[in-house]
Amino acid sequence: MVRGIAVLAVLSSALPAMAGEMSASEARYFVTGKLFSYTCFDGTRGLARVHLDGSVDGSIQLRGTGRTQYGTMPAATLRVYGERVCASLPRSIIQPCFYLERTSTGSFRGSISGFGFAYCDFTQYEQPTRVVHSPRQLRPSLQTSE
């Protein structure tokens, strides 16, 4: 569940033209289909992409140590409820919603609503990049599109 929340915090967001809180519609526009690197308050880091259907894929290294793992979350994992972006996590007793704050033209901070200390900072990749997964490895490698 902690991994799911970290990935979701990393993957959900959007943002207006200036720094500040993003509405759900701004977050959808700002984040969907783009690759972001992220680092979280506890050292967790990785790469993530949110798709239009609310699915997510990417990599995660918990607490910044150990093996980097690739994972996906199904369609409708991230959902918009009014002006909030929330997550539907399997086997979770809560469906966390996120506070999304744009920090620059290519970055934002996502935190679990009501838990500002539990945040991840996301930075968009500038060059076209894709996450590649090998069946023999759990570790992704990054390849730049040519």
mmCIF file with all atom_site columns, C-alpha atoms in Angstrom, residues 23-146:
data_model
loop_
_atom_site.group_PDB
_atom_site.id
_atom_site.type_symbol
_atom_site.label_atom_id
_atom_site.label_alt_id
_atom_site.label_comp_id
_atom_site.label_asym_id
_atom_site.label_entity_id
_atom_site.label_seq_id
_atom_site.pdbx_PDB_ins_code
_atom_site.Cartn_x
_atom_site.Cartn_y
_atom_site.Cartn_z
_atom_site.occupancy
_atom_site.B_iso_or_equiv
_atom_site.pdbx_formal_charge
_atom_site.auth_seq_id
_atom_site.auth_comp_id
_atom_site.auth_asym_id
_atom_site.auth_atom_id
_atom_site.pdbx_PDB_model_num
ATOM 1   C CA . SER A 1 23  ? -7.294  22.163  -10.119 1.00 0.00 ? 23  SER A CA 1
ATOM 2   C CA . ALA A 1 24  ? -8.103  18.620  -11.273 1.00 0.00 ? 24  ALA A CA 1
ATOM 3   C CA . SER A 1 25  ? -8.600  19.768  -14.869 1.00 0.00 ? 25  SER A CA 1
ATOM 4   C CA . GLU A 1 26  ? -5.294  21.663  -14.844 1.00 0.00 ? 26  GLU A CA 1
ATOM 5   C CA . ALA A 1 27  ? -3.544  18.630  -13.390 1.00 0.00 ? 27  ALA A CA 1
ATOM 6   C CA . ARG A 1 28  ? -4.974  16.357  -16.073 1.00 0.00 ? 28  ARG A CA 1
ATOM 7   C CA . TYR A 1 29  ? -3.676  18.647  -18.810 1.00 0.00 ? 29  TYR A CA 1
ATOM 8   C CA . PHE A 1 30  ? -0.287  19.183  -17.164 1.00 0.00 ? 30  PHE A CA 1
ATOM 9   C CA . VAL A 1 31  ? 0.486   15.536  -16.368 1.00 0.00 ? 31  VAL A CA 1
ATOM 10  C CA . THR A 1 32  ? -1.292  13.157  -18.765 1.00 0.00 ? 32  THR A CA 1
ATOM 11  C CA . GLY A 1 33  ? 1.013   11.308  -21.127 1.00 0.00 ? 33  GLY A CA 1
ATOM 12  C CA . LYS A 1 34  ? 4.194   12.956  -19.848 1.00 0.00 ? 34  LYS A CA 1
ATOM 13  C CA . LEU A 1 35  ? 7.095   11.244  -18.110 1.00 0.00 ? 35  LEU A CA 1
ATOM 14  C CA . PHE A 1 36  ? 8.098   12.603  -14.703 1.00 0.00 ? 36  PHE A CA 1
ATOM 15  C CA . SER A 1 37  ? 10.944  11.722  -12.396 1.00 0.00 ? 37  SER A CA 1
ATOM 16  C CA . TYR A 1 38  ? 10.054  11.946  -8.737  1.00 0.00 ? 38  TYR A CA 1
ATOM 17  C CA . THR A 1 39  ? 11.619  12.019  -5.300  1.00 0.00 ? 39  THR A CA 1
ATOM 18  C CA . CYS A 1 40  ? 9.582   11.706  -2.121  1.00 0.00 ? 40  CYS A CA 1
ATOM 19  C CA . PHE A 1 41  ? 9.979   12.870  1.464   1.00 0.00 ? 41  PHE A CA 1
ATOM 20  C CA . ASP A 1 42  ? 11.179  9.407   2.564   1.00 0.00 ? 42  ASP A CA 1
ATOM 21  C CA . GLY A 1 43  ? 13.806  9.032   -0.194  1.00 0.00 ? 43  GLY A CA 1
ATOM 22  C CA . THR A 1 44  ? 11.580  6.979   -2.521  1.00 0.00 ? 44  THR A CA 1
ATOM 23  C CA . ARG A 1 45  ? 12.273  7.847   -6.156  1.00 0.00 ? 45  ARG A CA 1
ATOM 24  C CA . GLY A 1 46  ? 11.536  6.770   -9.686  1.00 0.00 ? 46  GLY A CA 1
ATOM 25  C CA . LEU A 1 47  ? 9.843   7.602   -12.979 1.00 0.00 ? 47  LEU A CA 1
ATOM 26  C CA . ALA A 1 48  ? 6.127   7.664   -13.719 1.00 0.00 ? 48  ALA A CA 1
ATOM 27  C CA . ARG A 1 49  ? 3.641   8.371   -16.479 1.00 0.00 ? 49  ARG A CA 1
ATOM 28  C CA . VAL A 1 50  ? -0.122  8.879   -16.042 1.00 0.00 ? 50  VAL A CA 1
ATOM 29  C CA . HIS A 1 51  ? -2.309  7.912   -19.001 1.00 0.00 ? 51  HIS A CA 1
ATOM 30  C CA . LEU A 1 52  ? -5.618  9.464   -20.082 1.00 0.00 ? 52  LEU A CA 1
ATOM 31  C CA . ASP A 1 53  ? -7.571  6.447   -18.736 1.00 0.00 ? 53  ASP A CA 1
ATOM 32  C CA . GLY A 1 54  ? -6.146  6.959   -15.231 1.00 0.00 ? 54  GLY A CA 1
ATOM 33  C CA . SER A 1 55  ? -3.663  4.084   -15.490 1.00 0.00 ? 55  SER A CA 1
ATOM 34  C CA . VAL A 1 56  ? -0.079  4.580   -14.398 1.00 0.00 ? 56  VAL A CA 1
ATOM 35  C CA . ASP A 1 57  ? 3.232   2.964   -15.263 1.00 0.00 ? 57  ASP A CA 1
ATOM 36  C CA . GLY A 1 58  ? 6.740   3.565   -14.080 1.00 0.00 ? 58  GLY A CA 1
ATOM 37  C CA . SER A 1 59  ? 9.536   2.593   -11.780 1.00 0.00 ? 59  SER A CA 1
ATOM 38  C CA . ILE A 1 60  ? 10.057  2.936   -8.060  1.00 0.00 ? 60  ILE A CA 1
ATOM 39  C CA . GLN A 1 61  ? 12.952  2.542   -5.662  1.00 0.00 ? 61  GLN A CA 1
ATOM 40  C CA . LEU A 1 62  ? 11.593  2.503   -2.120  1.00 0.00 ? 62  LEU A CA 1
ATOM 41  C CA . ARG A 1 63  ? 13.369  4.828   0.303   1.00 0.00 ? 63  ARG A CA 1
ATOM 42  C CA . GLY A 1 64  ? 16.095  5.359   -2.332  1.00 0.00 ? 64  GLY A CA 1
ATOM 43  C CA . THR A 1 65  ? 17.806  2.031   -1.668  1.00 0.00 ? 65  THR A CA 1
ATOM 44  C CA . GLY A 1 66  ? 17.656  -1.484  -3.021  1.00 0.00 ? 66  GLY A CA 1
ATOM 45  C CA . ARG A 1 67  ? 16.249  -2.699  -6.275  1.00 0.00 ? 67  ARG A CA 1
ATOM 46  C CA . THR A 1 68  ? 14.352  -0.434  -8.646  1.00 0.00 ? 68  THR A CA 1
ATOM 47  C CA . GLN A 1 69  ? 11.098  -2.098  -9.695  1.00 0.00 ? 69  GLN A CA 1
ATOM 48  C CA . TYR A 1 70  ? 8.845   -1.517  -12.683 1.00 0.00 ? 70  TYR A CA 1
ATOM 49  C CA . GLY A 1 71  ? 5.100   -1.560  -12.205 1.00 0.00 ? 71  GLY A CA 1
ATOM 50  C CA . THR A 1 72  ? 1.746   -0.617  -13.639 1.00 0.00 ? 72  THR A CA 1
ATOM 51  C CA . MET A 1 73  ? -1.590  0.356   -12.150 1.00 0.00 ? 73  MET A CA 1
ATOM 52  C CA . PRO A 1 74  ? -4.821  -0.316  -14.074 1.00 0.00 ? 74  PRO A CA 1
ATOM 53  C CA . ALA A 1 75  ? -7.217  2.112   -15.746 1.00 0.00 ? 75  ALA A CA 1
ATOM 54  C CA . ALA A 1 76  ? -9.203  4.308   -13.323 1.00 0.00 ? 76  ALA A CA 1
ATOM 55  C CA . THR A 1 77  ? -6.536  4.075   -10.621 1.00 0.00 ? 77  THR A CA 1
ATOM 56  C CA . LEU A 1 78  ? -6.449  7.867   -10.679 1.00 0.00 ? 78  LEU A CA 1
ATOM 57  C CA . ARG A 1 79  ? -9.849  9.542   -10.807 1.00 0.00 ? 79  ARG A CA 1
ATOM 58  C CA . VAL A 1 80  ? -11.193 13.052  -10.656 1.00 0.00 ? 80  VAL A CA 1
ATOM 59  C CA . TYR A 1 81  ? -13.836 13.733  -7.998  1.00 0.00 ? 81  TYR A CA 1
ATOM 60  C CA . GLY A 1 82  ? -15.025 17.308  -8.383  1.00 0.00 ? 82  GLY A CA 1
ATOM 61  C CA . GLU A 1 83  ? -11.814 19.331  -8.184  1.00 0.00 ? 83  GLU A CA 1
ATOM 62  C CA . ARG A 1 84  ? -9.814  16.578  -6.480  1.00 0.00 ? 84  ARG A CA 1
ATOM 63  C CA . VAL A 1 85  ? -7.571  13.901  -7.939  1.00 0.00 ? 85  VAL A CA 1
ATOM 64  C CA . CYS A 1 86  ? -7.933  10.682  -5.955  1.00 0.00 ? 86  CYS A CA 1
ATOM 65  C CA . ALA A 1 87  ? -6.582  7.144   -6.153  1.00 0.00 ? 87  ALA A CA 1
ATOM 66  C CA . SER A 1 88  ? -8.411  3.842   -6.097  1.00 0.00 ? 88  SER A CA 1
ATOM 67  C CA . LEU A 1 89  ? -5.950  1.336   -4.679  1.00 0.00 ? 89  LEU A CA 1
ATOM 68  C CA . PRO A 1 90  ? -6.603  -2.410  -4.542  1.00 0.00 ? 90  PRO A CA 1
ATOM 69  C CA . ARG A 1 91  ? -6.843  -3.811  -1.008  1.00 0.00 ? 91  ARG A CA 1
ATOM 70  C CA . SER A 1 92  ? -6.616  -0.332  0.487   1.00 0.00 ? 92  SER A CA 1
ATOM 71  C CA . ILE A 1 93  ? -8.964  0.804   3.228   1.00 0.00 ? 93  ILE A CA 1
ATOM 72  C CA . ILE A 1 94  ? -8.698  4.411   2.031   1.00 0.00 ? 94  ILE A CA 1
ATOM 73  C CA . GLN A 1 95  ? -8.857  6.171   -1.313  1.00 0.00 ? 95  GLN A CA 1
ATOM 74  C CA . PRO A 1 96  ? -6.350  8.996   -0.882  1.00 0.00 ? 96  PRO A CA 1
ATOM 75  C CA . CYS A 1 97  ? -6.855  12.322  -2.616  1.00 0.00 ? 97  CYS A CA 1
ATOM 76  C CA . PHE A 1 98  ? -3.993  14.622  -3.483  1.00 0.00 ? 98  PHE A CA 1
ATOM 77  C CA . TYR A 1 99  ? -3.052  18.264  -3.092  1.00 0.00 ? 99  TYR A CA 1
ATOM 78  C CA . LEU A 1 100 ? -1.173  19.256  -6.250  1.00 0.00 ? 100 LEU A CA 1
ATOM 79  C CA . GLU A 1 101 ? 0.959   22.363  -6.365  1.00 0.00 ? 101 GLU A CA 1
ATOM 80  C CA . ARG A 1 102 ? 2.822   23.554  -9.427  1.00 0.00 ? 102 ARG A CA 1
ATOM 81  C CA . THR A 1 103 ? 6.352   24.583  -8.519  1.00 0.00 ? 103 THR A CA 1
ATOM 82  C CA . SER A 1 104 ? 7.624   25.594  -11.999 1.00 0.00 ? 104 SER A CA 1
ATOM 83  C CA . THR A 1 105 ? 6.682   25.292  -15.668 1.00 0.00 ? 105 THR A CA 1
ATOM 84  C CA . GLY A 1 106 ? 7.803   21.639  -15.656 1.00 0.00 ? 106 GLY A CA 1
ATOM 85  C CA . SER A 1 107 ? 7.421   20.474  -12.065 1.00 0.00 ? 107 SER A CA 1
ATOM 86  C CA . PHE A 1 108 ? 4.934   20.041  -9.261  1.00 0.00 ? 108 PHE A CA 1
ATOM 87  C CA . ARG A 1 109 ? 4.596   18.729  -5.724  1.00 0.00 ? 109 ARG A CA 1
ATOM 88  C CA . GLY A 1 110 ? 1.932   16.180  -4.878  1.00 0.00 ? 110 GLY A CA 1
ATOM 89  C CA . SER A 1 111 ? 0.957   15.405  -1.309  1.00 0.00 ? 111 SER A CA 1
ATOM 90  C CA . ILE A 1 112 ? -1.782  13.378  0.289   1.00 0.00 ? 112 ILE A CA 1
ATOM 91  C CA . SER A 1 113 ? -4.563  15.784  1.299   1.00 0.00 ? 113 SER A CA 1
ATOM 92  C CA . GLY A 1 114 ? -4.309  16.482  5.013   1.00 0.00 ? 114 GLY A CA 1
ATOM 93  C CA . PHE A 1 115 ? -0.782  15.037  5.207   1.00 0.00 ? 115 PHE A CA 1
ATOM 94  C CA . GLY A 1 116 ? 1.460   17.764  3.800   1.00 0.00 ? 116 GLY A CA 1
ATOM 95  C CA . PHE A 1 117 ? 4.549   16.016  5.160   1.00 0.00 ? 117 PHE A CA 1
ATOM 96  C CA . ALA A 1 118 ? 3.869   13.039  2.830   1.00 0.00 ? 118 ALA A CA 1
ATOM 97  C CA . TYR A 1 119 ? 4.838   14.553  -0.515  1.00 0.00 ? 119 TYR A CA 1
ATOM 98  C CA . CYS A 1 120 ? 6.683   13.797  -3.731  1.00 0.00 ? 120 CYS A CA 1
ATOM 99  C CA . ASP A 1 121 ? 8.314   16.311  -6.055  1.00 0.00 ? 121 ASP A CA 1
ATOM 100 C CA . PHE A 1 122 ? 7.861   15.621  -9.789  1.00 0.00 ? 122 PHE A CA 1
ATOM 101 C CA . THR A 1 123 ? 9.994   16.994  -12.620 1.00 0.00 ? 123 THR A CA 1
ATOM 102 C CA . GLN A 1 124 ? 9.105   16.501  -16.279 1.00 0.00 ? 124 GLN A CA 1
ATOM 103 C CA . TYR A 1 125 ? 11.691  14.985  -18.605 1.00 0.00 ? 125 TYR A CA 1
ATOM 104 C CA . GLU A 1 126 ? 12.677  17.426  -21.318 1.00 0.00 ? 126 GLU A CA 1
ATOM 105 C CA . GLN A 1 127 ? 13.718  14.909  -23.973 1.00 0.00 ? 127 GLN A CA 1
ATOM 106 C CA . PRO A 1 128 ? 11.579  12.076  -25.349 1.00 0.00 ? 128 PRO A CA 1
ATOM 107 C CA . THR A 1 129 ? 12.175  9.091   -23.070 1.00 0.00 ? 129 THR A CA 1
ATOM 108 C CA . ARG A 1 130 ? 10.513  5.740   -22.601 1.00 0.00 ? 130 ARG A CA 1
ATOM 109 C CA . VAL A 1 131 ? 10.697  3.166   -19.831 1.00 0.00 ? 131 VAL A CA 1
ATOM 110 C CA . VAL A 1 132 ? 11.794  -0.233  -21.131 1.00 0.00 ? 132 VAL A CA 1
ATOM 111 C CA . HIS A 1 133 ? 11.087  -3.433  -19.235 1.00 0.00 ? 133 HIS A CA 1
ATOM 112 C CA . SER A 1 134 ? 12.889  -6.707  -19.795 1.00 0.00 ? 134 SER A CA 1
ATOM 113 C CA . PRO A 1 135 ? 11.130  -9.926  -18.687 1.00 0.00 ? 135 PRO A CA 1
ATOM 114 C CA . ARG A 1 136 ? 14.418  -11.118 -17.152 1.00 0.00 ? 136 ARG A CA 1
ATOM 115 C CA . GLN A 1 137 ? 14.873  -8.018  -15.008 1.00 0.00 ? 137 GLN A CA 1
ATOM 116 C CA . LEU A 1 138 ? 12.727  -6.048  -12.623 1.00 0.00 ? 138 LEU A CA 1
ATOM 117 C CA . ARG A 1 139 ? 14.934  -3.012  -13.170 1.00 0.00 ? 139 ARG A CA 1
ATOM 118 C CA . PRO A 1 140 ? 13.929  -0.638  -15.975 1.00 0.00 ? 140 PRO A CA 1
ATOM 119 C CA . SER A 1 141 ? 16.423  1.071   -18.203 1.00 0.00 ? 141 SER A CA 1
ATOM 120 C CA . LEU A 1 142 ? 15.915  4.417   -19.823 1.00 0.00 ? 142 LEU A CA 1
ATOM 121 C CA . GLN A 1 143 ? 16.333  4.801   -23.528 1.00 0.00 ? 143 GLN A CA 1
ATOM 122 C CA . THR A 1 144 ? 16.155  8.100   -25.321 1.00 0.00 ? 144 THR A CA 1
ATOM 123 C CA . SER A 1 145 ? 14.077  7.998   -28.500 1.00 0.00 ? 145 SER A CA 1
ATOM 124 C CA . GLU A 1 146 ? 16.066  8.842   -31.582 1.00 0.00 ? 146 GLU A CA 1
#
